Amino acid sequence: TQQIVEFCLQKDPNNRLQTAAEMVTFLDQALADEGGGGYESSSGVWRPQPTSVTPISQNRVLSAPPTADAAMPEPPPGKRRGWLWLLPLLLLVLGGGGWLLWSALDRGDEGGVIELPEHNGGTAEGVAEVVVATATAVSPAVIPADATSTVAPTITPLPTLTPLPSATATLEPTVTAVPSPTPTAGPTSLIVGYSVNNRPIEAVRFGSGSQVVLFIGGLHAGFAPATVSLANRAITHFTVTPEDVPQGVTLYIIRNASPDSPNVTGELEGRLNANGVDLNRNWDCRWEADAKFRGVVVPDSGGPRPFSEPETAALRDFILEIDPVAVVFWEARATDGLSSPGACGTRSLVSAPLSQVYGVAAGYQIGDFENLTNQEINGDGTNWLDDQGIPAIAVLLPEYAEEDWFNNLEGIRAVLARYAR
C-alpha cells in the first residue's frame, strides 16, 4: 500500500494511475507482493498465501501497468465482495494524498523534501522521499529580518473641511445722537437788544460752563461813564487772559446798557434814555411813574409802566434766558465804594452773600444803599432780581469817571471763583 500511495502522489499526472482498472490491477499486485492470507483477486482468481515472504527491495521500483486496458473476464457477482471492503480505505488514502499534494503545490514559495511516515504494515525500510519542485519564489527564511521597502508609501491627503459660514445676525443701525453745539471759550459777541434810538446793546461771552455770571455796565452811561469804561476794560482783560474764567463758568459782560443817554457826568440828564426815563426806575419793584432822585420826585422818570423801555425789557428777557447765578450792576457813586445787595422787601432774600464776596475782595463797603442814605428807591433793578430769586448787587464806584480797575478786578475774580465748579 505504501507504493500505491507513492504512485497516487506523483507530481507529474502522467506518472499516476490513469484508470480505475489500472488501480485495481496495481492494488492486486501490491497485496500479493506484501504477502497476506489467501484472497480473491480483482480478476476473480483466488490466490493462496505464499509460503514465504519476500521483502520488497528498497531499490525495486514498481512500474505502472501498461496503459492499454487488458481484457479481463467479468468476475461473478458473488466473488467481488471480497475486495469491495478495500474501496473505502482506498478512497480515504486517495483523499489524504490529494490533500497533501494540494498543500505542497499550494506552498509555491517553499522548496525541499516532504517526509512521509513509515508504513507500519510493510517490510520496506527507510523512508520514501518525494521531491517537490522548488518554487521560483525566495523562501522567507532567506529574507533579512530588517529588510525595508525602498518604495515610498503613497500618502493620500485627507480632504480639507470647508467650515460652514456662521449665521450673521442682522444688526440694527445705531442711531448716533448729534451733540448740541457747545459754546466756544470765547470771546463771543452777541446783541441782547436795542435802545430807543435803535442802538445795539452788546454782550460779550467768555467760557462755556453751566454757572452763568453777568456784569452790566452803562445803565447810567452818561451819568457815570466810568461804568462803561470798566466794562470795556474787563472785556479786554478776559480776551487777553481767557484762563481767568474758571472751568464751569460762563461769563457775560454788557458794555453799555443805555447807549442813548447823554454824556452829562453826575447830572440827572445823564441818567435818562431817549424817552426821558431813568432806566434804574423802570423795573417792577415798588415802581412809581413819578420816581424820586436824591429824595426829589422827578415826574415821568419811572416811565408809563414797568419795563416800558426797550432797554430794560431787553435786559429782563436776556437775564431770564441765561438764568445767571449772579448779576452785578456797576453804578456810581459812593465814597470809598459800596457793594449793595438787592432787596425788594425789608431785607435781601438771596443777594447778601454776593455783596459780601465782591465787597471784601474789592475793599468796598458792604451795606444796603437805601438804609445808608435813608431814602426809598422806586423801580430798582437789583431789588426786582432779588425778588425773583436771582442774586444781584449794585457796585457803586468811588468816582463817576474813574473805573478803579484793580480793586474791581479783584471783586470780579472773587465772584467768578465763588461760583466756579
Coordinates of C-alpha atoms in Angstrom, one line a residue:
T1 CA 0.0 0.0 0.0
Q2 CA 2.9 2.4 0.5
Q3 CA 3.7 2.0 -3.2
I4 CA 0.1 2.7 -4.0
V5 CA 0.4 6.0 -2.1
E6 CA 3.6 6.9 -3.8
F7 CA 2.0 6.4 -7.2
C8 CA -1.0 8.4 -6.2
L9 CA 1.2 11.3 -5.0
Q10 CA 3.3 11.6 -8.2
K11 CA 3.6 15.3 -9.0
D12 CA 3.5 14.6 -12.8
P13 CA 0.0 13.5 -13.7
N14 CA 1.4 11.2 -16.5
N15 CA 3.2 9.1 -13.8
R16 CA 0.0 8.4 -11.9
L17 CA -2.6 5.6 -12.5
Q18 CA -4.7 6.7 -15.4
T19 CA -7.8 4.4 -14.9
A20 CA -9.7 2.6 -12.3
A21 CA -8.7 -0.7 -13.9
E22 CA -5.1 0.1 -13.6
M23 CA -5.6 0.9 -9.9
V24 CA -7.3 -2.4 -9.3
T25 CA -4.7 -4.4 -11.0
F26 CA -1.9 -2.4 -9.2
L27 CA -3.7 -3.0 -5.9
D28 CA -3.9 -6.8 -6.5
Q29 CA -0.2 -6.9 -7.3
A30 CA 0.7 -4.9 -4.2
L31 CA -1.3 -7.1 -1.9
A32 CA 0.3 -10.2 -3.4
D33 CA 3.8 -8.8 -3.1
E34 CA 3.3 -7.7 0.5
G35 CA 2.1 -11.2 1.4
G36 CA -1.1 -11.8 3.0
G37 CA -3.6 -14.6 3.5
G38 CA -5.4 -16.0 0.6
Y39 CA -7.5 -13.6 -1.1
E40 CA -9.7 -13.2 -4.2
S41 CA -8.0 -11.0 -6.8
S42 CA -9.8 -8.4 -8.7
S43 CA -9.9 -10.7 -11.6
G44 CA -11.8 -13.2 -9.6
V45 CA -8.9 -15.7 -9.3
W46 CA -8.1 -17.0 -5.8
R47 CA -4.5 -16.6 -4.9
P48 CA -3.1 -18.5 -1.9
Q49 CA -0.9 -17.1 0.7
P50 CA 2.7 -17.6 -0.4
T51 CA 4.7 -19.8 1.9
S52 CA 7.5 -17.4 2.3
V53 CA 7.5 -13.6 2.4
T54 CA 9.9 -11.9 0.1
P55 CA 10.6 -8.4 1.2
I56 CA 10.4 -5.7 -1.3
S57 CA 13.8 -4.3 -2.0
Q58 CA 14.4 -0.7 -1.4
N59 CA 15.8 -0.4 -4.8
R60 CA 12.9 -2.0 -6.5
V61 CA 10.6 0.3 -8.3
L62 CA 7.3 -0.8 -9.5
S63 CA 6.4 0.2 -12.9
A64 CA 3.0 1.4 -13.8
P65 CA 1.0 -1.2 -15.7
P66 CA 0.6 -0.6 -19.4
T67 CA -2.0 1.9 -20.4
A68 CA -3.8 -0.4 -22.6
D69 CA -6.6 -2.0 -20.8
A70 CA -6.3 -5.8 -20.7
A71 CA -9.3 -7.7 -21.4
M72 CA -10.4 -9.4 -18.2
P73 CA -13.2 -11.7 -17.7
E74 CA -16.0 -10.3 -15.6
P75 CA -15.9 -12.0 -12.2
P76 CA -19.0 -13.5 -10.9
P77 CA -21.0 -11.1 -8.8
G78 CA -20.6 -13.1 -5.7
K79 CA -16.8 -13.0 -5.8
R80 CA -16.5 -9.2 -6.0
R81 CA -17.4 -8.7 -2.4
G82 CA -14.0 -9.9 -1.2
W83 CA -12.2 -6.7 -2.1
L84 CA -15.0 -4.2 -2.0
W85 CA -14.2 -3.5 1.6
L86 CA -10.9 -2.0 0.4
L87 CA -12.7 0.7 -1.6
P88 CA -13.4 3.0 1.4
L89 CA -9.8 2.6 2.6
L90 CA -8.6 3.4 -0.9
L91 CA -10.8 6.5 -1.2
L92 CA -9.5 7.7 2.2
V93 CA -5.9 7.2 1.1
L94 CA -6.6 9.0 -2.2
G95 CA -8.3 11.9 -0.4
G96 CA -5.5 12.2 2.2
G97 CA -2.8 12.0 -0.6
G98 CA -4.6 14.5 -2.7
W99 CA -4.8 16.9 0.2
L100 CA -1.1 16.6 0.9
L101 CA -0.3 17.1 -2.7
W102 CA -2.5 20.1 -2.9
S103 CA -0.9 21.6 0.2
A104 CA 2.6 21.0 -1.2
L105 CA 1.6 22.6 -4.5
D106 CA -0.2 25.5 -2.8
R107 CA 3.0 26.5 -0.9
G108 CA 4.7 27.7 -4.1
D109 CA 7.1 29.8 -2.1
E110 CA 8.7 26.8 -0.3
G111 CA 11.0 24.1 -1.5
G112 CA 12.5 20.9 -0.1
V113 CA 11.5 17.4 0.8
I114 CA 8.3 16.1 2.3
E115 CA 8.9 13.2 4.6
L116 CA 6.1 10.6 4.7
P117 CA 5.6 8.5 7.8
E118 CA 7.0 4.9 7.7
H119 CA 4.4 2.3 6.8
N120 CA 3.8 0.2 9.8
G121 CA 2.3 -2.8 8.0
G122 CA 5.1 -3.3 5.4
T123 CA 8.6 -4.5 5.4
A124 CA 10.1 -1.7 3.4
E125 CA 12.9 0.0 5.2
G126 CA 13.7 3.7 5.2
V127 CA 11.6 6.5 4.1
A128 CA 10.5 7.2 0.6
E129 CA 11.1 10.6 -0.4
V130 CA 9.1 12.7 -2.8
V131 CA 10.9 15.7 -4.1
V132 CA 8.7 18.6 -4.6
A133 CA 9.7 21.0 -7.3
T134 CA 11.3 24.1 -5.9
A135 CA 9.3 27.2 -6.4
T136 CA 10.8 30.2 -8.0
A137 CA 9.9 32.5 -5.1
V138 CA 12.5 33.0 -2.5
S139 CA 11.8 31.4 0.9
P140 CA 11.0 33.8 3.7
A141 CA 13.9 32.1 5.6
V142 CA 16.5 33.9 3.4
I143 CA 14.9 37.3 3.6
P144 CA 16.7 39.6 6.0
A145 CA 14.6 40.3 9.1
D146 CA 15.4 44.0 8.8
A147 CA 14.6 44.3 5.1
T148 CA 12.8 47.5 4.4
S149 CA 10.9 48.5 1.3
T150 CA 12.5 51.4 -0.6
V151 CA 9.3 52.4 -2.2
A152 CA 7.9 55.5 -0.5
P153 CA 4.4 55.0 0.7
T154 CA 1.8 57.0 -1.1
I155 CA 0.1 59.3 1.3
T156 CA -3.4 60.2 0.3
P157 CA -4.2 63.6 1.8
L158 CA -7.4 63.9 3.8
P159 CA -10.0 66.2 2.3
T160 CA -10.0 69.7 3.7
L161 CA -13.1 70.5 5.5
T162 CA -14.6 73.8 4.5
P163 CA -16.2 75.5 7.5
L164 CA -19.8 76.4 7.0
P165 CA -20.4 80.1 7.2
S166 CA -21.7 81.1 10.6
A167 CA -25.0 82.8 10.8
T168 CA -24.6 86.6 11.0
A169 CA -27.1 88.5 12.9
T170 CA -28.6 91.5 11.2
L171 CA -27.7 94.4 13.4
E172 CA -30.0 97.3 13.6
P173 CA -28.3 100.6 12.7
T174 CA -27.1 102.5 15.7
V175 CA -28.6 105.9 16.0
T176 CA -25.9 108.4 17.0
A177 CA -27.2 111.4 18.7
V178 CA -26.0 114.6 17.3
P179 CA -24.4 116.6 20.1
S180 CA -25.8 120.0 20.8
P181 CA -23.4 122.8 19.8
T182 CA -21.2 123.8 22.7
P183 CA -20.4 127.5 23.0
T184 CA -16.7 128.2 22.4
A185 CA -14.5 129.5 25.2
G186 CA -14.9 132.9 23.6
P187 CA -14.9 135.8 23.4
T188 CA -18.2 135.8 21.5
S189 CA -20.2 138.9 20.9
L190 CA -24.0 139.0 20.8
I191 CA -26.7 141.6 20.7
V192 CA -29.2 141.3 23.5
G193 CA -31.5 144.2 22.4
Y194 CA -31.7 147.7 21.1
S195 CA -32.2 151.2 22.6
V196 CA -35.0 153.7 21.8
N197 CA -32.7 155.1 19.0
N198 CA -32.1 151.5 17.8
R199 CA -28.6 151.3 19.1
P200 CA -27.4 147.8 19.8
I201 CA -26.9 146.6 23.4
E202 CA -24.0 144.3 23.1
A203 CA -22.8 141.5 25.4
V204 CA -19.5 139.5 25.2
R205 CA -19.4 135.9 26.4
F206 CA -16.4 134.0 27.8
G207 CA -16.3 130.4 28.7
S208 CA -18.9 127.7 28.3
G209 CA -19.6 126.5 31.8
S210 CA -23.0 125.8 33.4
Q211 CA -22.7 128.6 36.0
V212 CA -23.5 131.9 34.4
V213 CA -22.3 135.2 35.8
L214 CA -23.4 138.6 34.3
F215 CA -21.8 142.0 34.7
I216 CA -23.7 145.1 33.4
G217 CA -22.0 148.4 32.7
G218 CA -23.5 151.8 31.5
L219 CA -27.0 151.5 33.0
H220 CA -26.4 155.3 33.6
A221 CA -23.8 155.7 30.9
G222 CA -23.9 159.5 30.6
F223 CA -24.2 160.0 34.4
A224 CA -21.3 157.6 35.3
P225 CA -19.1 157.0 32.3
A226 CA -16.6 155.0 34.5
T227 CA -19.1 152.1 34.5
V228 CA -18.8 151.8 30.7
S229 CA -15.0 152.0 30.7
L230 CA -14.8 149.5 33.5
A231 CA -16.9 147.0 31.4
N232 CA -14.7 147.6 28.3
R233 CA -11.6 147.0 30.3
A234 CA -12.9 143.8 31.7
I235 CA -13.7 142.6 28.2
T236 CA -10.2 143.4 27.1
H237 CA -8.7 141.6 30.1
F238 CA -10.6 138.3 29.6
T239 CA -10.0 138.4 25.9
V240 CA -6.2 138.5 26.6
T241 CA -6.3 136.1 29.5
P242 CA -9.3 133.8 29.0
E243 CA -7.8 131.4 31.5
D244 CA -9.0 133.8 34.2
V245 CA -12.5 132.4 33.5
P246 CA -12.7 129.3 35.7
Q247 CA -13.9 125.9 34.3
G248 CA -17.6 125.5 34.7
V249 CA -18.3 129.2 34.4
T250 CA -19.8 131.3 31.5
L251 CA -19.1 135.0 31.9
Y252 CA -21.2 137.7 30.2
I253 CA -20.2 141.4 30.2
I254 CA -22.6 144.1 28.8
R255 CA -20.7 147.1 27.6
N256 CA -23.4 149.8 27.7
A257 CA -27.0 149.2 28.7
S258 CA -28.1 152.8 27.9
P259 CA -26.4 153.9 24.7
D260 CA -28.8 156.8 24.1
S261 CA -28.2 158.6 27.4
P262 CA -26.4 162.0 27.0
N263 CA -22.9 162.3 28.4
V264 CA -23.7 164.5 31.4
T265 CA -21.4 163.2 34.2
G266 CA -23.1 163.2 37.7
E267 CA -26.3 165.0 36.5
L268 CA -29.9 163.8 36.2
E269 CA -30.0 164.1 32.4
G270 CA -27.1 161.6 32.2
R271 CA -29.4 159.0 33.7
L272 CA -32.2 159.3 31.2
N273 CA -32.8 157.4 27.9
A274 CA -34.1 158.9 24.8
N275 CA -37.7 158.8 26.3
G276 CA -36.6 160.7 29.4
V277 CA -36.9 157.6 31.6
D278 CA -34.4 156.6 34.3
L279 CA -33.6 153.0 33.4
N280 CA -33.0 152.2 37.1
R281 CA -36.5 153.3 37.9
N282 CA -38.3 151.2 35.3
W283 CA -38.1 147.7 37.0
D284 CA -41.1 146.2 38.7
C285 CA -40.2 146.6 42.4
R286 CA -42.0 149.4 44.2
W287 CA -42.4 151.0 40.8
E288 CA -43.7 154.6 40.5
A289 CA -44.2 156.6 37.3
D290 CA -43.0 159.7 39.2
A291 CA -39.9 158.3 40.7
K292 CA -37.5 160.1 43.1
F293 CA -33.9 161.0 42.6
R294 CA -31.8 162.1 45.6
G295 CA -35.1 162.4 47.6
V296 CA -36.7 164.6 44.9
V297 CA -39.7 163.4 42.8
V298 CA -38.9 163.5 39.1
P299 CA -42.2 163.4 37.0
D300 CA -42.4 160.6 34.5
S301 CA -38.9 159.4 35.3
G302 CA -40.3 155.9 36.1
G303 CA -41.9 155.5 32.7
P304 CA -45.5 154.8 31.9
R305 CA -45.2 151.2 33.3
P306 CA -42.6 148.7 34.5
F307 CA -40.4 147.6 31.6
S308 CA -41.9 150.1 29.3
E309 CA -38.5 150.9 27.9
P310 CA -36.8 148.7 25.2
E311 CA -33.5 148.7 27.1
T312 CA -35.0 147.4 30.4
A313 CA -37.2 144.9 28.6
A314 CA -34.2 143.6 26.7
L315 CA -32.2 143.2 29.9
R316 CA -35.0 141.5 31.7
D317 CA -35.5 139.0 28.9
F318 CA -31.8 138.3 28.5
I319 CA -31.3 137.7 32.2
L320 CA -34.3 135.3 32.4
E321 CA -33.0 133.5 29.4
I322 CA -29.4 132.8 30.6
D323 CA -30.6 132.2 34.2
P324 CA -27.5 133.6 35.9
V325 CA -26.3 132.7 39.4
A326 CA -25.1 136.2 40.0
V327 CA -25.8 139.7 38.4
V328 CA -23.6 142.7 39.1
F329 CA -24.6 146.3 38.1
W330 CA -21.8 148.8 38.0
E331 CA -23.0 152.2 39.3
A332 CA -21.7 155.4 40.9
R333 CA -21.0 156.9 43.1
A334 CA -20.2 156.2 46.8
T335 CA -17.3 157.4 48.8
D336 CA -14.7 154.5 49.1
G337 CA -17.1 152.4 47.0
L338 CA -20.1 150.3 48.0
S339 CA -21.4 146.8 47.5
S340 CA -25.2 146.9 48.0
P341 CA -27.4 143.8 47.9
G342 CA -30.8 143.9 46.2
A343 CA -33.8 143.8 48.5
C344 CA -37.4 144.4 47.3
G345 CA -38.8 144.0 50.8
T346 CA -37.4 144.9 54.1
R347 CA -34.4 142.6 53.7
S348 CA -32.4 140.8 51.0
L349 CA -33.6 137.4 50.0
V350 CA -30.6 135.9 48.1
S351 CA -28.2 138.7 47.3
A352 CA -26.4 139.4 50.6
P353 CA -23.7 136.7 50.2
L354 CA -22.8 138.0 46.7
S355 CA -22.4 141.5 48.1
Q356 CA -20.1 140.2 50.7
V357 CA -17.9 138.3 48.2
Y358 CA -17.4 141.3 45.9
G359 CA -17.2 144.0 48.6
V360 CA -14.5 142.1 50.6
A361 CA -12.4 141.4 47.5
A362 CA -12.6 145.0 46.2
G363 CA -12.2 146.6 49.6
Y364 CA -15.6 148.4 49.3
Q365 CA -18.2 149.0 52.0
I366 CA -20.9 146.4 52.2
G367 CA -24.5 147.6 53.0
D368 CA -27.9 148.4 51.7
F369 CA -27.8 151.8 49.9
E370 CA -31.3 152.7 50.9
N371 CA -30.6 152.2 54.6
L372 CA -27.3 154.0 54.3
T373 CA -28.8 157.1 52.6
N374 CA -32.2 156.9 54.4
Q375 CA -34.2 157.0 51.1
E376 CA -36.5 154.7 49.2
I377 CA -35.7 153.6 45.7
N378 CA -38.5 153.0 43.2
G379 CA -38.2 150.5 40.4
D380 CA -34.6 149.4 41.1
G381 CA -33.2 146.5 39.0
T382 CA -31.3 144.7 41.8
N383 CA -34.3 144.8 44.0
W384 CA -36.5 143.2 41.3
L385 CA -34.0 140.4 40.6
D386 CA -33.6 139.5 44.3
D387 CA -37.3 139.3 44.5
Q388 CA -37.1 136.8 41.5
G389 CA -34.6 134.7 43.4
I390 CA -31.6 135.8 41.3
P391 CA -28.7 137.1 43.4
A392 CA -28.0 140.7 42.3
I393 CA -25.9 143.6 43.7
A394 CA -25.2 147.3 42.8
V395 CA -21.5 148.2 43.0
L396 CA -21.1 152.0 43.4
L397 CA -17.7 153.1 42.2
P398 CA -15.9 155.8 44.2
E399 CA -15.9 158.2 41.2
Y400 CA -18.2 158.8 38.2
A401 CA -15.4 158.9 35.7
E402 CA -12.7 156.7 37.2
E403 CA -13.1 152.9 37.0
D404 CA -10.9 151.9 39.9
W405 CA -9.8 148.9 37.8
F406 CA -7.6 146.9 40.1
N407 CA -10.0 146.9 43.0
N408 CA -12.8 145.9 40.8
L409 CA -10.7 143.2 39.0
E410 CA -10.3 141.6 42.4
G411 CA -14.0 141.8 43.0
I412 CA -14.7 140.2 39.6
R413 CA -12.3 137.3 40.2
A414 CA -13.7 136.6 43.6
V415 CA -17.3 136.3 42.2
L416 CA -16.1 134.0 39.4
A417 CA -14.2 131.8 41.9
R418 CA -17.2 131.7 44.2
Y419 CA -19.5 130.2 41.5
A420 CA -16.9 128.0 39.8
R421 CA -17.5 124.2 40.0

